[in-house]
PDB file of C-alpha atoms in Angstrom:
ATOM      1  CA  MET A 213      22.941-137.157-136.905  1.00 63.00           C
ATOM      2  CA  ALA A 214      22.172-136.714-140.643  1.00 67.00           C
ATOM      3  CA  TYR A 215      23.077-133.116-140.712  1.00 64.00           C
ATOM      4  CA  GLU A 216      26.938-133.890-139.094  1.00 72.00           C
ATOM      5  CA  ASN A 217      27.632-136.870-141.597  1.00 75.00           C
ATOM      6  CA  ALA A 218      26.994-134.405-144.561  1.00 72.00           C
ATOM      7  CA  SER A 219      29.111-132.202-143.061  1.00 80.00           C
ATOM      8  CA  ASN A 220      31.365-134.821-143.364  1.00 84.00           C
ATOM      9  CA  GLN A 221      31.048-135.952-146.564  1.00 89.00           C
ATOM     10  CA  ARG A 222      30.836-132.147-147.780  1.00 92.00           C
ATOM     11  CA  LYS A 223      34.704-132.486-145.787  1.00 93.00           C
ATOM     12  CA  GLU A 224      35.380-135.642-147.244  1.00 92.00           C
ATOM     13  CA  MET A 225      34.537-134.090-151.630  1.00 95.00           C
ATOM     14  CA  ILE A 226      36.469-131.108-150.834  1.00 96.00           C
ATOM     15  CA  ALA A 227      39.294-132.838-149.663  1.00 94.00           C
ATOM     16  CA  LEU A 228      39.100-134.976-152.548  1.00 93.00           C
ATOM     17  CA  LYS A 229      39.430-132.188-154.797  1.00 95.00           C
ATOM     18  CA  PHE A 230      41.887-130.558-153.144  1.00 94.00           C
ATOM     19  CA  LYS A 231      44.200-133.597-153.300  1.00 91.00           C
ATOM     20  CA  GLU A 232      43.307-134.226-156.932  1.00 92.00           C
ATOM     21  CA  MET A 233      44.226-130.425-157.964  1.00 93.00           C
ATOM     22  CA  LEU A 234      47.617-131.246-155.484  1.00 89.00           C
ATOM     23  CA  GLN A 235      48.703-133.951-157.589  1.00 87.00           C
ATOM     24  CA  LYS A 236      48.842-130.919-160.525  1.00 88.00           C
ATOM     25  CA  LYS A 237      50.408-128.370-158.612  1.00 87.00           C
ATOM     26  CA  SER A 238      51.488-127.020-155.657  1.00 84.00           C
ATOM     27  CA  LEU A 239      49.864-125.276-152.586  1.00 84.00           C
ATOM     28  CA  SER A 240      50.876-122.431-152.728  1.00 84.00           C
ATOM     29  CA  LYS A 241      48.973-122.307-156.414  1.00 88.00           C
ATOM     30  CA  ILE A 242      45.732-123.220-155.383  1.00 92.00           C
ATOM     31  CA  SER A 243      43.409-120.626-154.510  1.00 93.00           C
ATOM     32  CA  VAL A 244      39.969-121.309-152.845  1.00 95.00           C
ATOM     33  CA  SER A 245      37.934-119.718-155.888  1.00 95.00           C
ATOM     34  CA  GLU A 246      39.917-122.357-157.674  1.00 95.00           C
ATOM     35  CA  LEU A 247      38.871-124.982-155.464  1.00 95.00           C
ATOM     36  CA  VAL A 248      35.783-124.062-154.686  1.00 95.00           C
ATOM     37  CA  ARG A 249      34.637-123.897-158.766  1.00 95.00           C
ATOM     38  CA  GLN A 250      35.865-127.227-158.699  1.00 94.00           C
ATOM     39  CA  CYS A 251      33.777-128.923-156.298  1.00 95.00           C
ATOM     40  CA  GLY A 252      30.684-126.697-157.350  1.00 94.00           C
ATOM     41  CA  ILE A 253      30.246-125.100-154.347  1.00 95.00           C
ATOM     42  CA  ASN A 254      30.473-121.556-152.402  1.00 93.00           C
ATOM     43  CA  ARG A 255      32.969-120.128-150.618  1.00 94.00           C
ATOM     44  CA  LYS A 256      30.621-119.718-147.743  1.00 95.00           C
ATOM     45  CA  THR A 257      30.429-122.913-147.346  1.00 94.00           C
ATOM     46  CA  PHE A 258      34.100-123.670-147.703  1.00 95.00           C
ATOM     47  CA  TYR A 259      34.630-121.339-145.330  1.00 95.00           C
ATOM     48  CA  TYR A 260      32.428-123.151-143.252  1.00 94.00           C
ATOM     49  CA  HIS A 261      34.185-126.157-142.736  1.00 94.00           C
ATOM     50  CA  PHE A 262      38.164-124.806-142.828  1.00 95.00           C
ATOM     51  CA  GLU A 263      39.695-121.565-141.993  1.00 94.00           C
ATOM     52  CA  ASP A 264      41.957-121.853-144.747  1.00 92.00           C
ATOM     53  CA  ILE A 265      43.575-123.895-147.703  1.00 91.00           C
ATOM     54  CA  PHE A 266      46.241-124.701-144.323  1.00 87.00           C
ATOM     55  CA  ALA A 267      43.581-126.023-142.279  1.00 90.00           C
ATOM     56  CA  LEU A 268      41.813-128.200-145.137  1.00 93.00           C
ATOM     57  CA  LEU A 269      45.299-129.243-145.474  1.00 87.00           C
ATOM     58  CA  LYS A 270      45.835-130.337-142.044  1.00 84.00           C
ATOM     59  CA  TRP A 271      42.668-132.098-142.548  1.00 89.00           C
ATOM     60  CA  THR A 272      42.874-133.741-144.767  1.00 89.00           C
ATOM     61  CA  MET A 273      46.391-135.663-143.501  1.00 82.00           C
ATOM     62  CA  GLU A 274      44.949-136.211-140.439  1.00 81.00           C
ATOM     63  CA  GLN A 275      41.979-137.933-141.717  1.00 83.00           C
ATOM     64  CA  GLU A 276      43.848-139.889-144.173  1.00 79.00           C
ATOM     65  CA  THR A 277      46.982-141.201-141.913  1.00 74.00           C
ATOM     66  CA  ILE A 278      47.089-139.965-137.826  1.00 69.00           C
ATOM     67  CA  MET A 279      43.152-141.128-137.728  1.00 69.00           C
ATOM     68  CA  VAL A 280      44.021-144.749-139.246  1.00 71.00           C
ATOM     69  CA  ILE A 281      47.224-145.321-137.218  1.00 73.00           C
ATOM     70  CA  GLN A 282      45.234-144.154-134.018  1.00 72.00           C
ATOM     71  CA  GLN A 283      43.124-147.345-134.090  1.00 77.00           C
ATOM     72  CA  TYR A 284      46.616-149.281-133.470  1.00 75.00           C
ATOM     73  CA  ASP A 285      48.588-149.547-130.254  1.00 72.00           C
ATOM     74  CA  LEU A 286      52.339-148.858-131.888  1.00 66.00           C
ATOM     75  CA  PHE A 287      53.435-150.509-130.162  1.00 64.00           C
ATOM     76  CA  ARG A 288      51.564-154.109-130.635  1.00 71.00           C
ATOM     77  CA  ASP A 289      50.919-153.616-134.760  1.00 75.00           C
ATOM     78  CA  TYR A 290      53.874-151.601-135.537  1.00 69.00           C
ATOM     79  CA  GLY A 291      54.701-153.226-138.976  1.00 72.00           C
ATOM     80  CA  THR A 292      50.572-152.550-140.003  1.00 78.00           C
ATOM     81  CA  VAL A 293      51.048-148.334-138.679  1.00 76.00           C
ATOM     82  CA  ILE A 294      55.138-148.276-140.582  1.00 75.00           C
ATOM     83  CA  LYS A 295      53.004-150.223-143.970  1.00 77.00           C
ATOM     84  CA  ILE A 296      49.965-147.583-143.902  1.00 78.00           C
ATOM     85  CA  VAL A 297      51.911-144.683-143.560  1.00 77.00           C
ATOM     86  CA  THR A 298      54.944-145.648-146.040  1.00 77.00           C
ATOM     87  CA  ASP A 299      52.159-146.988-148.464  1.00 80.00           C
ATOM     88  CA  TYR A 300      50.270-143.176-147.731  1.00 80.00           C
ATOM     89  CA  ILE A 301      53.641-141.571-148.682  1.00 79.00           C
ATOM     90  CA  ASP A 302      54.492-143.589-151.703  1.00 80.00           C
ATOM     91  CA  THR A 303      50.792-143.575-152.878  1.00 83.00           C
ATOM     92  CA  ASN A 304      50.622-139.482-152.476  1.00 81.00           C
ATOM     93  CA  HIS A 305      54.374-138.964-153.312  1.00 82.00           C
ATOM     94  CA  ALA A 306      52.944-136.181-155.741  1.00 83.00           C
ATOM     95  CA  MET A 307      50.929-134.646-153.704  1.00 84.00           C
ATOM     96  CA  LEU A 308      53.135-134.649-150.915  1.00 83.00           C
ATOM     97  CA  HIS A 309      56.296-133.193-152.523  1.00 83.00           C
ATOM     98  CA  ASN A 310      54.313-130.623-153.659  1.00 83.00           C
ATOM     99  CA  ILE A 311      53.233-129.299-150.234  1.00 83.00           C
ATOM    100  CA  TYR A 312      57.147-129.826-149.287  1.00 83.00           C
ATOM    101  CA  ASN A 313      57.581-127.314-152.184  1.00 82.00           C
ATOM    102  CA  SER A 314      54.957-125.012-150.988  1.00 79.00           C
ATOM    103  CA  VAL A 315      55.318-125.092-147.472  1.00 77.00           C
ATOM    104  CA  GLY A 316      58.835-126.164-147.223  1.00 76.00           C
ATOM    105  CA  ARG A 317      60.682-128.289-145.010  1.00 81.00           C
ATOM    106  CA  ASN A 318      59.841-126.743-141.920  1.00 83.00           C
ATOM    107  CA  GLN A 319      56.291-126.571-142.329  1.00 82.00           C
ATOM    108  CA  LEU A 320      56.004-129.876-142.843  1.00 81.00           C
ATOM    109  CA  HIS A 321      58.116-131.150-140.574  1.00 86.00           C
ATOM    110  CA  ARG A 322      56.442-129.484-137.880  1.00 85.00           C
ATOM    111  CA  PHE A 323      53.077-130.884-139.051  1.00 82.00           C
ATOM    112  CA  PHE A 324      54.364-134.643-138.703  1.00 83.00           C
ATOM    113  CA  PHE A 325      56.038-133.075-134.682  1.00 87.00           C
ATOM    114  CA  GLU A 326      52.618-132.130-133.567  1.00 84.00           C
ATOM    115  CA  ASN A 327      50.940-134.955-134.980  1.00 79.00           C
ATOM    116  CA  PHE A 328      53.308-137.838-134.280  1.00 81.00           C
ATOM    117  CA  ARG A 329      53.888-136.303-131.191  1.00 86.00           C
ATOM    118  CA  GLU A 330      50.491-137.984-129.337  1.00 80.00           C
ATOM    119  CA  LEU A 331      51.422-141.589-130.977  1.00 79.00           C
ATOM    120  CA  ILE A 332      54.924-141.942-129.405  1.00 85.00           C
ATOM    121  CA  ARG A 333      54.294-140.423-126.161  1.00 87.00           C
ATOM    122  CA  SER A 334      51.424-143.803-126.087  1.00 82.00           C
ATOM    123  CA  VAL A 335      54.497-145.750-127.224  1.00 82.00           C
ATOM    124  CA  THR A 336      57.011-144.082-124.308  1.00 87.00           C
ATOM    125  CA  GLU A 337      54.106-144.367-121.475  1.00 86.00           C
ATOM    126  CA  GLU A 338      53.491-148.591-122.705  1.00 84.00           C
ATOM    127  CA  ALA A 339      57.034-149.076-122.827  1.00 85.00           C
ATOM    128  CA  ALA A 340      57.837-147.344-118.953  1.00 87.00           C
ATOM    129  CA  LYS A 341      54.316-149.369-117.535  1.00 87.00           C
ATOM    130  CA  MET A 342      55.810-152.277-119.433  1.00 84.00           C
ATOM    131  CA  GLY A 343      59.421-152.369-117.657  1.00 86.00           C
ATOM    132  CA  SER A 344      58.206-151.097-114.409  1.00 90.00           C
ATOM    133  CA  CYS A 345      60.146-148.012-114.796  1.00 89.00           C
ATOM    134  CA  GLN A 346      59.775-145.373-112.506  1.00 90.00           C
ATOM    135  CA  VAL A 347      61.771-141.984-114.677  1.00 90.00           C
ATOM    136  CA  SER A 348      60.665-138.031-113.882  1.00 92.00           C
ATOM    137  CA  GLU A 349      58.679-136.203-115.836  1.00 91.00           C
ATOM    138  CA  ALA A 350      61.345-134.555-117.597  1.00 93.00           C
ATOM    139  CA  TYR A 351      63.296-137.831-119.102  1.00 92.00           C
ATOM    140  CA  ILE A 352      60.086-138.751-120.300  1.00 92.00           C
ATOM    141  CA  ALA A 353      59.255-135.502-122.014  1.00 93.00           C
ATOM    142  CA  PHE A 354      62.688-135.087-123.400  1.00 94.00           C
ATOM    143  CA  LEU A 355      62.503-139.287-124.737  1.00 92.00           C
ATOM    144  CA  ILE A 356      58.563-138.078-126.429  1.00 93.00           C
ATOM    145  CA  ASP A 357      60.331-135.409-128.090  1.00 94.00           C
ATOM    146  CA  PHE A 358      63.762-137.288-129.151  1.00 93.00           C
ATOM    147  CA  TYR A 359      61.760-139.813-130.990  1.00 90.00           C
ATOM    148  CA  THR A 360      59.631-137.421-132.257  1.00 90.00           C
ATOM    149  CA  GLU A 361      61.779-135.828-134.202  1.00 92.00           C
ATOM    150  CA  GLY A 362      63.809-138.462-135.462  1.00 89.00           C
ATOM    151  CA  ILE A 363      59.702-139.510-136.855  1.00 84.00           C
ATOM    152  CA  ALA A 364      59.237-136.326-137.908  1.00 86.00           C
ATOM    153  CA  GLY A 365      62.621-135.664-139.803  1.00 88.00           C
ATOM    154  CA  SER A 366      62.720-138.824-141.368  1.00 84.00           C
ATOM    155  CA  MET A 367      59.160-138.715-142.636  1.00 81.00           C
ATOM    156  CA  THR A 368      59.851-135.229-143.942  1.00 85.00           C
ATOM    157  CA  ARG A 369      63.183-136.304-145.513  1.00 84.00           C
ATOM    158  CA  GLU A 370      61.290-139.398-147.624  1.00 80.00           C
ATOM    159  CA  ILE A 371      59.028-137.061-148.926  1.00 81.00           C
ATOM    160  CA  SER A 372      61.674-134.646-150.134  1.00 81.00           C
ATOM    161  CA  THR A 373      64.738-137.263-151.149  1.00 80.00           C
ATOM    162  CA  PRO A 374      63.814-140.861-151.471  1.00 71.00           C
ATOM    163  CA  SER A 375      65.500-143.069-148.812  1.00 72.00           C
ATOM    164  CA  HIS A 376      68.719-145.367-149.228  1.00 75.00           C
ATOM    165  CA  TYR A 377      66.984-147.871-147.836  1.00 75.00           C
ATOM    166  CA  ARG A 378      64.989-150.840-148.944  1.00 78.00           C
ATOM    167  CA  LYS A 379      60.995-150.328-147.539  1.00 72.00           C
ATOM    168  CA  GLU A 380      60.643-153.342-146.653  1.00 75.00           C
ATOM    169  CA  ASP A 381      63.598-152.733-144.078  1.00 79.00           C
ATOM    170  CA  LEU A 382      61.732-150.135-142.588  1.00 74.00           C
ATOM    171  CA  PRO A 383      59.571-152.088-139.682  1.00 71.00           C
ATOM    172  CA  ASP A 384      62.404-154.063-138.221  1.00 78.00           C
ATOM    173  CA  TYR A 385      64.284-150.699-138.285  1.00 81.00           C
ATOM    174  CA  ILE A 386      61.823-148.631-136.570  1.00 77.00           C
ATOM    175  CA  PHE A 387      61.016-151.407-134.429  1.00 75.00           C
ATOM    176  CA  THR A 388      64.918-152.110-133.044  1.00 81.00           C
ATOM    177  CA  THR A 389      64.627-148.811-133.032  1.00 82.00           C
ATOM    178  CA  PHE A 390      61.357-148.109-130.734  1.00 78.00           C
ATOM    179  CA  ARG A 391      62.875-151.111-128.225  1.00 78.00           C
ATOM    180  CA  GLY A 392      65.212-148.165-127.568  1.00 84.00           C
ATOM    181  CA  ILE A 393      63.224-146.535-125.431  1.00 86.00           C
ATOM    182  CA  LEU A 394      62.645-149.085-123.058  1.00 84.00           C
ATOM    183  CA  HIS A 395      65.982-150.037-122.891  1.00 85.00           C
ATOM    184  CA  SER A 396      66.372-145.998-122.347  1.00 89.00           C
ATOM    185  CA  LEU A 397      63.899-145.704-119.321  1.00 89.00           C
ATOM    186  CA  LYS A 398      65.409-148.321-117.939  1.00 87.00           C
ATOM    187  CA  GLU A 399      68.805-147.053-117.754  1.00 87.00           C
ATOM    188  CA  ALA A 400      66.836-143.706-116.606  1.00 87.00           C
ATOM    189  CA  ASP A 401      65.569-145.506-113.873  1.00 83.00           C
ATOM    190  CA  GLY A 402      68.655-147.112-112.605  1.00 82.00           C
ATOM    191  CA  LYS A 403      69.988-143.376-112.387  1.00 85.00           C
ATOM    192  CA  ARG A 404      67.033-142.058-110.401  1.00 80.00           C
ATOM    193  CA  LEU A 405      67.101-139.565-113.671  1.00 73.00           C
TER     194      LEU A 405
END
């Protein structure tokens, strides 16, 4: 247990230095050599924890957003979850913009899609239970992909180009849109999709 705690602390320290560097420069300009020098560790230590810079990036973002919001019931705590995500984007905008400029829109979009897919799956399954809907697995998969694509695209766009709507309105916009999942499931149930 003590070894695991020390390992996690080391990973967090590397991630913190990495984030500091990302505030000032793009991801493509950060090398493992420079990062280990900033951390005061050797390359072997870095590679023990992370396969490469992209694995560190993925772990860092997952720890700071995905793992945090997975603690909430997205259907009931949507306001809190949305606030966590929007605050994270606001607080880390320079870092996220540098990531966007380095890896590109498609890569960042894929990251969001992969990481939010399970959250959307849980919302969709919860909506199906609430509505007592009997729909095909194919239609459920379609809904999950459809809504996940929308969230991933919105988040990616928010990083590249700030939105034209007020951040305070976002929880209501998203909740209203999520209620569309239940409506879609009920209609699909009636059509036996």
